[in-house]
Amino acid sequence: MESLLEELLEECRPCTREGHVATYIPELAKGDPSQLGIYVLRSDGHHYQAGDWSARFTIQSVVKPILLLLALMDNGEACVRARVGVEATGKPFDAINVTDQALLSEHLNPMVNMGAITMCTLIHGDSYEEKFQRLLELTRTLTQDPEVCLDEAVYRSEKRTGNKNRAMAFLLKAYGLLDGEVEEVLDFYFRACSLSVSCQDLASMGMVLANHGRLPHSEQSLFPAQYANYVNAILMTCGMYDGSGDFAIRVGIPAKSGVGGGIMAVVPTQMGIGIFSPGLDQKGNSLAGIQLLERLSNRLYLSIF
Ligand code: GLU
């Protein structure tokens, strides 16, 4: 397996030159697009890694499945579903008017920003500081990595420039979909996106989702199996932004990407995979990362289809 990963990684390395690091968060523009790493954790505890697997990067949108899990653990499925929908478009099959002056909870999706910002308000805690500590604790548990911490520079960079997210949050507020102070909610969201992780961390998280909510090699259940099912289903349909359909065809497993270049992938019952390469495609997904996952999926017959 290790030599397979090395071989595939070398095949995909040239394509790191075609990706572009995210620049809308100025700190992310400093990323090195030539980096490419992978970590595979199997359900039997064996792990395999290659390339820049130990590099640390910010989790960005890969935190969205964790926000969703915490919101589910705090509120239960019915409550979360009433506040944040699960459909890819949130529009009926014959929708023509996409600017019809209505924003409803069923238009939201937990894997894209408006839904994720709303989920931040569902997380329990007397203050946003307490909510953040609970998110950090859960992330450290899912990754089994006590070193997960806030990347201050990326957090400050996004807080300074994140006006699109501000616009979205005010729109949510205007439509009665966001409780609390917009700036406080956003501060929490920006901090959540700025947790510093590695490929190994993403593989460990993916493994818990693959293992119905249990840590591998342990009977300890971190959350009910039905929540793993809920999260994996949404990852499959919406985890790779508006490239999710293409990803389902090419790779065929639940996954979540982030603009920091990370991808967490879940092979149900079998393995968790963490990938990092900061050069992105036009949709904001790691370009070499997807290519590497596609080749791995083809070689190991991982697609669930
Ligand atoms: N913090 C980023 C934002 O909200 C996350 C985006 C992403 O990774 O998709 O713009």
PDB file of C-alpha atoms and ligand atoms in Angstrom:
ATOM      1  CA  MET A   1       0.000   0.000   0.000  1.00  0.00           C
ATOM      2  CA  GLU A   2       2.772   2.445   0.913  1.00  0.00           C
ATOM      3  CA  SER A   3       4.451   1.916  -2.474  1.00  0.00           C
ATOM      4  CA  LEU A   4       1.094   2.334  -4.235  1.00  0.00           C
ATOM      5  CA  LEU A   5       0.623   5.688  -2.496  1.00  0.00           C
ATOM      6  CA  GLU A   6       4.169   6.753  -3.479  1.00  0.00           C
ATOM      7  CA  GLU A   7       3.542   5.728  -7.091  1.00  0.00           C
ATOM      8  CA  LEU A   8       0.201   7.553  -7.350  1.00  0.00           C
ATOM      9  CA  LEU A   9       1.594  10.603  -5.619  1.00  0.00           C
ATOM     10  CA  GLU A  10       4.454  10.865  -8.133  1.00  0.00           C
ATOM     11  CA  GLU A  11       1.945  10.492 -10.989  1.00  0.00           C
ATOM     12  CA  CYS A  12      -0.139  13.359  -9.612  1.00  0.00           C
ATOM     13  CA  ARG A  13       2.695  15.672  -8.597  1.00  0.00           C
ATOM     14  CA  PRO A  14       2.951  17.463 -11.986  1.00  0.00           C
ATOM     15  CA  CYS A  15      -0.678  18.460 -11.705  1.00  0.00           C
ATOM     16  CA  THR A  16       0.034  20.495  -8.544  1.00  0.00           C
ATOM     17  CA  ARG A  17       1.342  23.131 -10.991  1.00  0.00           C
ATOM     18  CA  GLU A  18      -2.138  23.572 -12.473  1.00  0.00           C
ATOM     19  CA  GLY A  19      -3.863  24.520  -9.214  1.00  0.00           C
ATOM     20  CA  HIS A  20      -4.037  27.975  -7.634  1.00  0.00           C
ATOM     21  CA  VAL A  21      -3.875  28.712  -3.921  1.00  0.00           C
ATOM     22  CA  ALA A  22      -6.844  30.631  -2.483  1.00  0.00           C
ATOM     23  CA  THR A  23      -6.083  34.337  -2.353  1.00  0.00           C
ATOM     24  CA  TYR A  24      -9.348  35.787  -1.010  1.00  0.00           C
ATOM     25  CA  ILE A  25      -8.042  35.003   2.455  1.00  0.00           C
ATOM     26  CA  PRO A  26      -4.662  36.780   2.125  1.00  0.00           C
ATOM     27  CA  GLU A  27      -2.868  34.455   4.550  1.00  0.00           C
ATOM     28  CA  LEU A  28      -3.783  31.402   2.424  1.00  0.00           C
ATOM     29  CA  ALA A  29      -2.056  33.019  -0.579  1.00  0.00           C
ATOM     30  CA  LYS A  30       1.251  32.216   1.155  1.00  0.00           C
ATOM     31  CA  GLY A  31       0.630  28.450   0.689  1.00  0.00           C
ATOM     32  CA  ASP A  32       3.084  26.360  -1.332  1.00  0.00           C
ATOM     33  CA  PRO A  33       1.111  24.857  -4.253  1.00  0.00           C
ATOM     34  CA  SER A  34       3.734  22.167  -4.881  1.00  0.00           C
ATOM     35  CA  GLN A  35       2.805  20.379  -1.645  1.00  0.00           C
ATOM     36  CA  LEU A  36       0.911  17.092  -1.920  1.00  0.00           C
ATOM     37  CA  GLY A  37       0.352  14.575   0.853  1.00  0.00           C
ATOM     38  CA  ILE A  38      -1.900  11.655   1.749  1.00  0.00           C
ATOM     39  CA  TYR A  39      -2.631   9.610   4.877  1.00  0.00           C
ATOM     40  CA  VAL A  40      -4.799   6.485   4.801  1.00  0.00           C
ATOM     41  CA  LEU A  41      -6.120   4.964   8.038  1.00  0.00           C
ATOM     42  CA  ARG A  42      -7.740   1.560   7.752  1.00  0.00           C
ATOM     43  CA  SER A  43     -10.357   0.163  10.109  1.00  0.00           C
ATOM     44  CA  ASP A  44      -7.862  -2.443  11.366  1.00  0.00           C
ATOM     45  CA  GLY A  45      -5.648   0.397  12.576  1.00  0.00           C
ATOM     46  CA  HIS A  46      -3.015   0.094   9.849  1.00  0.00           C
ATOM     47  CA  HIS A  47      -2.018   3.378   8.312  1.00  0.00           C
ATOM     48  CA  TYR A  48      -0.080   4.397   5.248  1.00  0.00           C
ATOM     49  CA  GLN A  49       1.193   7.773   4.205  1.00  0.00           C
ATOM     50  CA  ALA A  50       3.168   9.532   1.482  1.00  0.00           C
ATOM     51  CA  GLY A  51       4.425  12.984   0.485  1.00  0.00           C
ATOM     52  CA  ASP A  52       3.691  16.046   2.610  1.00  0.00           C
ATOM     53  CA  TRP A  53       1.332  14.152   4.905  1.00  0.00           C
ATOM     54  CA  SER A  54       2.672  15.767   8.072  1.00  0.00           C
ATOM     55  CA  ALA A  55       2.278  19.391   6.856  1.00  0.00           C
ATOM     56  CA  ARG A  56      -0.189  21.459   8.846  1.00  0.00           C
ATOM     57  CA  PHE A  57      -2.822  23.598   7.156  1.00  0.00           C
ATOM     58  CA  THR A  58      -6.119  25.212   8.126  1.00  0.00           C
ATOM     59  CA  ILE A  59      -9.180  22.996   8.096  1.00  0.00           C
ATOM     60  CA  GLN A  60     -11.451  25.589   6.411  1.00  0.00           C
ATOM     61  CA  SER A  61     -14.662  23.958   5.169  1.00  0.00           C
ATOM     62  CA  VAL A  62     -13.645  20.508   6.374  1.00  0.00           C
ATOM     63  CA  VAL A  63     -14.849  21.808   9.746  1.00  0.00           C
ATOM     64  CA  LYS A  64     -18.413  21.866   8.389  1.00  0.00           C
ATOM     65  CA  PRO A  65     -19.055  18.149   9.042  1.00  0.00           C
ATOM     66  CA  ILE A  66     -17.798  18.694  12.617  1.00  0.00           C
ATOM     67  CA  LEU A  67     -20.107  21.690  13.083  1.00  0.00           C
ATOM     68  CA  LEU A  68     -22.935  19.534  11.770  1.00  0.00           C
ATOM     69  CA  LEU A  69     -22.074  16.684  14.135  1.00  0.00           C
ATOM     70  CA  LEU A  70     -21.936  18.992  17.129  1.00  0.00           C
ATOM     71  CA  ALA A  71     -25.227  20.630  16.149  1.00  0.00           C
ATOM     72  CA  LEU A  72     -26.793  17.147  15.834  1.00  0.00           C
ATOM     73  CA  MET A  73     -25.352  16.010  19.172  1.00  0.00           C
ATOM     74  CA  ASP A  74     -26.633  19.164  20.897  1.00  0.00           C
ATOM     75  CA  ASN A  75     -30.086  19.394  19.309  1.00  0.00           C
ATOM     76  CA  GLY A  76     -31.039  16.097  17.657  1.00  0.00           C
ATOM     77  CA  GLU A  77     -31.833  15.476  13.995  1.00  0.00           C
ATOM     78  CA  ALA A  78     -35.330  16.957  13.798  1.00  0.00           C
ATOM     79  CA  CYS A  79     -34.291  20.322  15.210  1.00  0.00           C
ATOM     80  CA  VAL A  80     -31.187  20.637  13.006  1.00  0.00           C
ATOM     81  CA  ARG A  81     -33.120  19.633   9.928  1.00  0.00           C
ATOM     82  CA  ALA A  82     -35.802  22.216  10.644  1.00  0.00           C
ATOM     83  CA  ARG A  83     -33.140  24.955  10.730  1.00  0.00           C
ATOM     84  CA  VAL A  84     -30.776  23.832   7.959  1.00  0.00           C
ATOM     85  CA  GLY A  85     -31.945  21.834   4.934  1.00  0.00           C
ATOM     86  CA  VAL A  86     -30.151  18.941   3.271  1.00  0.00           C
ATOM     87  CA  GLU A  87     -30.790  19.431  -0.437  1.00  0.00           C
ATOM     88  CA  ALA A  88     -28.112  20.380  -2.927  1.00  0.00           C
ATOM     89  CA  THR A  89     -30.104  23.180  -4.552  1.00  0.00           C
ATOM     90  CA  GLY A  90     -33.020  23.814  -2.188  1.00  0.00           C
ATOM     91  CA  LYS A  91     -35.169  24.517  -5.263  1.00  0.00           C
ATOM     92  CA  PRO A  92     -38.087  22.542  -6.726  1.00  0.00           C
ATOM     93  CA  PHE A  93     -37.518  20.552  -9.939  1.00  0.00           C
ATOM     94  CA  ASP A  94     -39.168  23.190 -12.096  1.00  0.00           C
ATOM     95  CA  ALA A  95     -37.754  26.313 -10.418  1.00  0.00           C
ATOM     96  CA  ILE A  96     -37.130  29.095 -12.911  1.00  0.00           C
ATOM     97  CA  ASN A  97     -36.773  32.141 -10.730  1.00  0.00           C
ATOM     98  CA  VAL A  98     -33.647  31.800  -8.633  1.00  0.00           C
ATOM     99  CA  THR A  99     -33.975  35.259  -7.085  1.00  0.00           C
ATOM    100  CA  ASP A 100     -37.494  34.965  -5.816  1.00  0.00           C
ATOM    101  CA  GLN A 101     -37.011  37.142  -2.728  1.00  0.00           C
ATOM    102  CA  ALA A 102     -37.330  34.241  -0.345  1.00  0.00           C
ATOM    103  CA  LEU A 103     -34.679  32.649   1.806  1.00  0.00           C
ATOM    104  CA  LEU A 104     -35.914  29.650   3.764  1.00  0.00           C
ATOM    105  CA  SER A 105     -34.220  27.055   5.946  1.00  0.00           C
ATOM    106  CA  GLU A 106     -34.705  24.461   3.203  1.00  0.00           C
ATOM    107  CA  HIS A 107     -32.535  26.586   0.905  1.00  0.00           C
ATOM    108  CA  LEU A 108     -29.633  26.130   3.308  1.00  0.00           C
ATOM    109  CA  ASN A 109     -27.185  23.248   3.297  1.00  0.00           C
ATOM    110  CA  PRO A 110     -24.741  22.478   6.119  1.00  0.00           C
ATOM    111  CA  MET A 111     -21.831  22.036   3.680  1.00  0.00           C
ATOM    112  CA  VAL A 112     -22.016  25.523   2.224  1.00  0.00           C
ATOM    113  CA  ASN A 113     -21.444  28.780   4.029  1.00  0.00           C
ATOM    114  CA  MET A 114     -24.943  30.036   4.794  1.00  0.00           C
ATOM    115  CA  GLY A 115     -25.963  26.696   6.281  1.00  0.00           C
ATOM    116  CA  ALA A 116     -22.680  26.382   8.176  1.00  0.00           C
ATOM    117  CA  ILE A 117     -23.005  29.893   9.632  1.00  0.00           C
ATOM    118  CA  THR A 118     -26.532  29.030  10.792  1.00  0.00           C
ATOM    119  CA  MET A 119     -25.242  25.811  12.374  1.00  0.00           C
ATOM    120  CA  CYS A 120     -22.799  27.856  14.441  1.00  0.00           C
ATOM    121  CA  THR A 121     -25.817  29.351  16.227  1.00  0.00           C
ATOM    122  CA  LEU A 122     -27.166  25.876  17.080  1.00  0.00           C
ATOM    123  CA  ILE A 123     -24.093  24.806  19.040  1.00  0.00           C
ATOM    124  CA  HIS A 124     -24.668  24.909  22.778  1.00  0.00           C
ATOM    125  CA  GLY A 125     -22.636  27.082  25.144  1.00  0.00           C
ATOM    126  CA  ASP A 126     -23.202  30.092  27.374  1.00  0.00           C
ATOM    127  CA  SER A 127     -20.794  32.167  25.298  1.00  0.00           C
ATOM    128  CA  TYR A 128     -19.110  31.888  21.919  1.00  0.00           C
ATOM    129  CA  GLU A 129     -15.863  31.213  23.776  1.00  0.00           C
ATOM    130  CA  GLU A 130     -17.478  28.164  25.397  1.00  0.00           C
ATOM    131  CA  LYS A 131     -18.955  27.029  22.066  1.00  0.00           C
ATOM    132  CA  PHE A 132     -15.500  27.281  20.489  1.00  0.00           C
ATOM    133  CA  GLN A 133     -13.897  25.263  23.286  1.00  0.00           C
ATOM    134  CA  ARG A 134     -16.517  22.530  22.762  1.00  0.00           C
ATOM    135  CA  LEU A 135     -15.842  22.498  19.005  1.00  0.00           C
ATOM    136  CA  LEU A 136     -12.086  22.339  19.660  1.00  0.00           C
ATOM    137  CA  GLU A 137     -12.549  19.450  22.122  1.00  0.00           C
ATOM    138  CA  LEU A 138     -14.681  17.475  19.673  1.00  0.00           C
ATOM    139  CA  THR A 139     -12.170  18.097  16.869  1.00  0.00           C
ATOM    140  CA  ARG A 140      -9.301  16.913  19.076  1.00  0.00           C
ATOM    141  CA  THR A 141     -11.277  13.801  19.979  1.00  0.00           C
ATOM    142  CA  LEU A 142     -12.271  12.990  16.396  1.00  0.00           C
ATOM    143  CA  THR A 143      -8.706  13.488  15.195  1.00  0.00           C
ATOM    144  CA  GLN A 144      -7.129  11.974  18.330  1.00  0.00           C
ATOM    145  CA  ASP A 145      -4.758  14.915  18.105  1.00  0.00           C
ATOM    146  CA  PRO A 146      -4.366  17.194  21.140  1.00  0.00           C
ATOM    147  CA  GLU A 147      -2.279  19.559  19.011  1.00  0.00           C
ATOM    148  CA  VAL A 148      -5.184  20.802  16.937  1.00  0.00           C
ATOM    149  CA  CYS A 149      -5.260  24.535  17.694  1.00  0.00           C
ATOM    150  CA  LEU A 150      -6.183  27.896  16.229  1.00  0.00           C
ATOM    151  CA  ASP A 151      -4.015  29.349  13.466  1.00  0.00           C
ATOM    152  CA  GLU A 152      -4.201  32.967  14.636  1.00  0.00           C
ATOM    153  CA  ALA A 153      -2.774  34.462  11.438  1.00  0.00           C
ATOM    154  CA  VAL A 154      -5.342  32.780   9.159  1.00  0.00           C
ATOM    155  CA  TYR A 155      -8.169  33.596  11.569  1.00  0.00           C
ATOM    156  CA  ARG A 156      -7.234  37.282  11.685  1.00  0.00           C
ATOM    157  CA  SER A 157      -6.741  37.375   7.923  1.00  0.00           C
ATOM    158  CA  GLU A 158     -10.227  35.993   7.218  1.00  0.00           C
ATOM    159  CA  LYS A 159     -11.867  38.098   9.923  1.00  0.00           C
ATOM    160  CA  ARG A 160     -10.391  41.181   8.256  1.00  0.00           C
ATOM    161  CA  THR A 161     -11.458  40.291   4.731  1.00  0.00           C
ATOM    162  CA  GLY A 162     -14.492  37.992   5.102  1.00  0.00           C
ATOM    163  CA  ASN A 163     -17.074  40.443   3.851  1.00  0.00           C
ATOM    164  CA  LYS A 164     -18.927  37.952   1.669  1.00  0.00           C
ATOM    165  CA  ASN A 165     -19.562  35.839   4.745  1.00  0.00           C
ATOM    166  CA  ARG A 166     -20.643  39.012   6.556  1.00  0.00           C
ATOM    167  CA  ALA A 167     -23.101  39.770   3.754  1.00  0.00           C
ATOM    168  CA  MET A 168     -24.479  36.224   3.948  1.00  0.00           C
ATOM    169  CA  ALA A 169     -24.848  36.383   7.723  1.00  0.00           C
ATOM    170  CA  PHE A 170     -26.733  39.695   7.556  1.00  0.00           C
ATOM    171  CA  LEU A 171     -29.015  38.230   4.892  1.00  0.00           C
ATOM    172  CA  LEU A 172     -29.698  35.239   7.166  1.00  0.00           C
ATOM    173  CA  LYS A 173     -30.443  37.659   9.976  1.00  0.00           C
ATOM    174  CA  ALA A 174     -32.778  39.694   7.770  1.00  0.00           C
ATOM    175  CA  TYR A 175     -34.744  36.553   6.908  1.00  0.00           C
ATOM    176  CA  GLY A 176     -34.993  35.466  10.544  1.00  0.00           C
ATOM    177  CA  LEU A 177     -32.694  32.465  10.092  1.00  0.00           C
ATOM    178  CA  LEU A 178     -29.894  33.574  12.404  1.00  0.00           C
ATOM    179  CA  ASP A 179     -30.224  34.192  16.131  1.00  0.00           C
ATOM    180  CA  GLY A 180     -27.725  36.354  17.984  1.00  0.00           C
ATOM    181  CA  GLU A 181     -25.165  38.965  17.061  1.00  0.00           C
ATOM    182  CA  VAL A 182     -23.865  38.624  13.502  1.00  0.00           C
ATOM    183  CA  GLU A 183     -20.264  39.577  14.344  1.00  0.00           C
ATOM    184  CA  GLU A 184     -20.132  37.116  17.257  1.00  0.00           C
ATOM    185  CA  VAL A 185     -21.428  34.264  15.126  1.00  0.00           C
ATOM    186  CA  LEU A 186     -18.984  35.109  12.346  1.00  0.00           C
ATOM    187  CA  ASP A 187     -16.059  35.352  14.743  1.00  0.00           C
ATOM    188  CA  PHE A 188     -16.843  31.794  15.865  1.00  0.00           C
ATOM    189  CA  TYR A 189     -17.199  30.635  12.231  1.00  0.00           C
ATOM    190  CA  PHE A 190     -13.860  32.210  11.219  1.00  0.00           C
ATOM    191  CA  ARG A 191     -12.146  30.584  14.197  1.00  0.00           C
ATOM    192  CA  ALA A 192     -13.730  27.218  13.375  1.00  0.00           C
ATOM    193  CA  CYS A 193     -12.357  27.432   9.821  1.00  0.00           C
ATOM    194  CA  SER A 194      -8.883  28.333  11.110  1.00  0.00           C
ATOM    195  CA  LEU A 195      -8.124  25.194  13.114  1.00  0.00           C
ATOM    196  CA  SER A 196      -4.733  23.858  12.149  1.00  0.00           C
ATOM    197  CA  VAL A 197      -4.754  20.166  11.145  1.00  0.00           C
ATOM    198  CA  SER A 198      -2.784  17.555   9.173  1.00  0.00           C
ATOM    199  CA  CYS A 199      -3.646  14.775   6.684  1.00  0.00           C
ATOM    200  CA  GLN A 200      -3.487  12.328   9.583  1.00  0.00           C
ATOM    201  CA  ASP A 201      -6.121  14.351  11.455  1.00  0.00           C
ATOM    202  CA  LEU A 202      -8.478  14.313   8.457  1.00  0.00           C
ATOM    203  CA  ALA A 203      -7.959  10.567   7.989  1.00  0.00           C
ATOM    204  CA  SER A 204      -8.802   9.943  11.663  1.00  0.00           C
ATOM    205  CA  MET A 205     -11.978  12.025  11.409  1.00  0.00           C
ATOM    206  CA  GLY A 206     -12.934  10.208   8.223  1.00  0.00           C
ATOM    207  CA  MET A 207     -12.363   6.869   9.944  1.00  0.00           C
ATOM    208  CA  VAL A 208     -14.801   7.737  12.771  1.00  0.00           C
ATOM    209  CA  LEU A 209     -17.426   8.656  10.168  1.00  0.00           C
ATOM    210  CA  ALA A 210     -16.655   5.422   8.282  1.00  0.00           C
ATOM    211  CA  ASN A 211     -16.959   3.476  11.536  1.00  0.00           C
ATOM    212  CA  HIS A 212     -20.506   4.589  12.461  1.00  0.00           C
ATOM    213  CA  GLY A 213     -19.312   7.109  15.045  1.00  0.00           C
ATOM    214  CA  ARG A 214     -16.889   4.842  16.894  1.00  0.00           C
ATOM    215  CA  LEU A 215     -13.173   5.380  17.297  1.00  0.00           C
ATOM    216  CA  PRO A 216     -11.365   2.562  15.475  1.00  0.00           C
ATOM    217  CA  HIS A 217     -10.230  -0.230  17.800  1.00  0.00           C
ATOM    218  CA  SER A 218     -12.549   0.918  20.507  1.00  0.00           C
ATOM    219  CA  GLU A 219     -16.084   0.304  21.547  1.00  0.00           C
ATOM    220  CA  GLN A 220     -16.275   3.971  22.476  1.00  0.00           C
ATOM    221  CA  SER A 221     -19.052   5.597  20.520  1.00  0.00           C
ATOM    222  CA  LEU A 222     -18.554   9.337  20.049  1.00  0.00           C
ATOM    223  CA  PHE A 223     -21.963   9.883  18.498  1.00  0.00           C
ATOM    224  CA  PRO A 224     -24.907   7.744  17.325  1.00  0.00           C
ATOM    225  CA  ALA A 225     -24.486   5.783  14.073  1.00  0.00           C
ATOM    226  CA  GLN A 226     -27.466   7.592  12.581  1.00  0.00           C
ATOM    227  CA  TYR A 227     -25.519  10.887  12.770  1.00  0.00           C
ATOM    228  CA  ALA A 228     -22.627   9.330  10.839  1.00  0.00           C
ATOM    229  CA  ASN A 229     -25.179   8.255   8.264  1.00  0.00           C
ATOM    230  CA  TYR A 230     -26.641  11.792   8.129  1.00  0.00           C
ATOM    231  CA  VAL A 231     -23.250  13.456   7.710  1.00  0.00           C
ATOM    232  CA  ASN A 232     -21.923  10.930   5.158  1.00  0.00           C
ATOM    233  CA  ALA A 233     -25.050  11.264   3.031  1.00  0.00           C
ATOM    234  CA  ILE A 234     -24.685  15.049   2.885  1.00  0.00           C
ATOM    235  CA  LEU A 235     -20.950  14.744   2.171  1.00  0.00           C
ATOM    236  CA  MET A 236     -21.757  12.457  -0.765  1.00  0.00           C
ATOM    237  CA  THR A 237     -24.229  14.892  -2.306  1.00  0.00           C
ATOM    238  CA  CYS A 238     -22.731  18.268  -1.348  1.00  0.00           C
ATOM    239  CA  GLY A 239     -19.255  17.845   0.204  1.00  0.00           C
ATOM    240  CA  MET A 240     -17.269  19.017  -2.813  1.00  0.00           C
ATOM    241  CA  TYR A 241     -19.155  22.270  -3.495  1.00  0.00           C
ATOM    242  CA  ASP A 242     -20.708  22.388  -6.958  1.00  0.00           C
ATOM    243  CA  GLY A 243     -18.182  19.788  -8.057  1.00  0.00           C
ATOM    244  CA  SER A 244     -19.924  17.091  -5.995  1.00  0.00           C
ATOM    245  CA  GLY A 245     -21.565  15.363  -8.959  1.00  0.00           C
ATOM    246  CA  ASP A 246     -18.308  15.194 -10.918  1.00  0.00           C
ATOM    247  CA  PHE A 247     -16.532  13.923  -7.772  1.00  0.00           C
ATOM    248  CA  ALA A 248     -19.211  11.245  -7.254  1.00  0.00           C
ATOM    249  CA  ILE A 249     -18.557   9.958 -10.768  1.00  0.00           C
ATOM    250  CA  ARG A 250     -14.762  10.132 -10.581  1.00  0.00           C
ATOM    251  CA  VAL A 251     -14.164   9.056  -6.966  1.00  0.00           C
ATOM    252  CA  GLY A 252     -17.510   7.855  -5.588  1.00  0.00           C
ATOM    253  CA  ILE A 253     -17.084   8.221  -1.815  1.00  0.00           C
ATOM    254  CA  PRO A 254     -18.311  10.798   0.741  1.00  0.00           C
ATOM    255  CA  ALA A 255     -15.761  13.596   1.124  1.00  0.00           C
ATOM    256  CA  LYS A 256     -15.348  17.215   2.196  1.00  0.00           C
ATOM    257  CA  SER A 257     -12.889  19.718   0.824  1.00  0.00           C
ATOM    258  CA  GLY A 258     -11.687  23.064   2.139  1.00  0.00           C
ATOM    259  CA  VAL A 259     -10.048  26.046   0.471  1.00  0.00           C
ATOM    260  CA  GLY A 260      -6.913  25.417   2.550  1.00  0.00           C
ATOM    261  CA  GLY A 261      -6.310  22.419   0.251  1.00  0.00           C
ATOM    262  CA  GLY A 262      -7.484  19.653   2.578  1.00  0.00           C
ATOM    263  CA  ILE A 263      -9.850  16.819   1.676  1.00  0.00           C
ATOM    264  CA  MET A 264     -11.321  14.382   4.182  1.00  0.00           C
ATOM    265  CA  ALA A 265     -12.703  11.226   2.560  1.00  0.00           C
ATOM    266  CA  VAL A 266     -14.777   8.442   4.069  1.00  0.00           C
ATOM    267  CA  VAL A 267     -14.798   4.883   2.752  1.00  0.00           C
ATOM    268  CA  PRO A 268     -17.738   3.464   4.704  1.00  0.00           C
ATOM    269  CA  THR A 269     -16.666   0.657   7.101  1.00  0.00           C
ATOM    270  CA  GLN A 270     -13.172   0.524   5.567  1.00  0.00           C
ATOM    271  CA  MET A 271     -11.025   3.628   5.883  1.00  0.00           C
ATOM    272  CA  GLY A 272     -10.559   7.339   6.417  1.00  0.00           C
ATOM    273  CA  ILE A 273      -8.361   9.298   4.029  1.00  0.00           C
ATOM    274  CA  GLY A 274      -6.740  12.714   4.523  1.00  0.00           C
ATOM    275  CA  ILE A 275      -5.277  14.623   1.586  1.00  0.00           C
ATOM    276  CA  PHE A 276      -3.526  17.963   1.345  1.00  0.00           C
ATOM    277  CA  SER A 277      -2.519  20.001  -1.677  1.00  0.00           C
ATOM    278  CA  PRO A 278      -3.264  23.737  -1.600  1.00  0.00           C
ATOM    279  CA  GLY A 279      -3.518  24.339  -5.362  1.00  0.00           C
ATOM    280  CA  LEU A 280      -7.268  24.552  -6.049  1.00  0.00           C
ATOM    281  CA  ASP A 281      -9.408  24.057  -9.150  1.00  0.00           C
ATOM    282  CA  GLN A 282     -12.030  26.580 -10.245  1.00  0.00           C
ATOM    283  CA  LYS A 283     -14.610  25.202  -7.836  1.00  0.00           C
ATOM    284  CA  GLY A 284     -12.280  25.599  -4.851  1.00  0.00           C
ATOM    285  CA  ASN A 285     -11.347  21.916  -4.499  1.00  0.00           C
ATOM    286  CA  SER A 286      -7.766  20.670  -4.262  1.00  0.00           C
ATOM    287  CA  LEU A 287      -6.899  19.883  -7.874  1.00  0.00           C
ATOM    288  CA  ALA A 288      -4.076  17.388  -7.356  1.00  0.00           C
ATOM    289  CA  GLY A 289      -5.896  16.083  -4.282  1.00  0.00           C
ATOM    290  CA  ILE A 290      -8.921  15.015  -6.319  1.00  0.00           C
ATOM    291  CA  GLN A 291      -6.718  13.478  -8.962  1.00  0.00           C
ATOM    292  CA  LEU A 292      -4.879  11.470  -6.305  1.00  0.00           C
ATOM    293  CA  LEU A 293      -8.144  10.301  -4.743  1.00  0.00           C
ATOM    294  CA  GLU A 294      -9.524   9.364  -8.155  1.00  0.00           C
ATOM    295  CA  ARG A 295      -6.520   7.181  -8.910  1.00  0.00           C
ATOM    296  CA  LEU A 296      -6.584   5.586  -5.465  1.00  0.00           C
ATOM    297  CA  SER A 297     -10.303   4.903  -5.760  1.00  0.00           C
ATOM    298  CA  ASN A 298      -9.816   3.276  -9.170  1.00  0.00           C
ATOM    299  CA  ARG A 299      -6.931   1.112  -8.008  1.00  0.00           C
ATOM    300  CA  LEU A 300      -8.635  -0.059  -4.805  1.00  0.00           C
ATOM    301  CA  TYR A 301     -12.229  -0.141  -6.155  1.00  0.00           C
ATOM    302  CA  LEU A 302     -13.381   2.269  -3.468  1.00  0.00           C
ATOM    303  CA  SER A 303     -16.372   3.841  -5.256  1.00  0.00           C
ATOM    304  CA  ILE A 304     -19.629   2.963  -3.553  1.00  0.00           C
ATOM    305  CA  PHE A 305     -21.384   2.986  -6.920  1.00  0.00           C
TER     306      PHE A 305
HETATM  307  N1  GLU B   1     -13.392  30.027   5.732  1.00  0.00           N
HETATM  308  C1  GLU B   1     -13.741  29.840   4.360  1.00  0.00           C
HETATM  309  C2  GLU B   1     -14.883  30.744   3.964  1.00  0.00           C
HETATM  310  O1  GLU B   1     -15.872  30.762   4.589  1.00  0.00           O
HETATM  311  C3  GLU B   1     -14.072  28.418   4.115  1.00  0.00           C
HETATM  312  C4  GLU B   1     -14.432  28.166   2.672  1.00  0.00           C
HETATM  313  C5  GLU B   1     -14.167  26.790   2.221  1.00  0.00           C
HETATM  314  O2  GLU B   1     -13.221  26.113   2.616  1.00  0.00           O
HETATM  315  O3  GLU B   1     -14.998  26.360   1.421  1.00  0.00           O
HETATM  316  O4  GLU B   1     -14.822  31.452   3.008  1.00  0.00           O
END
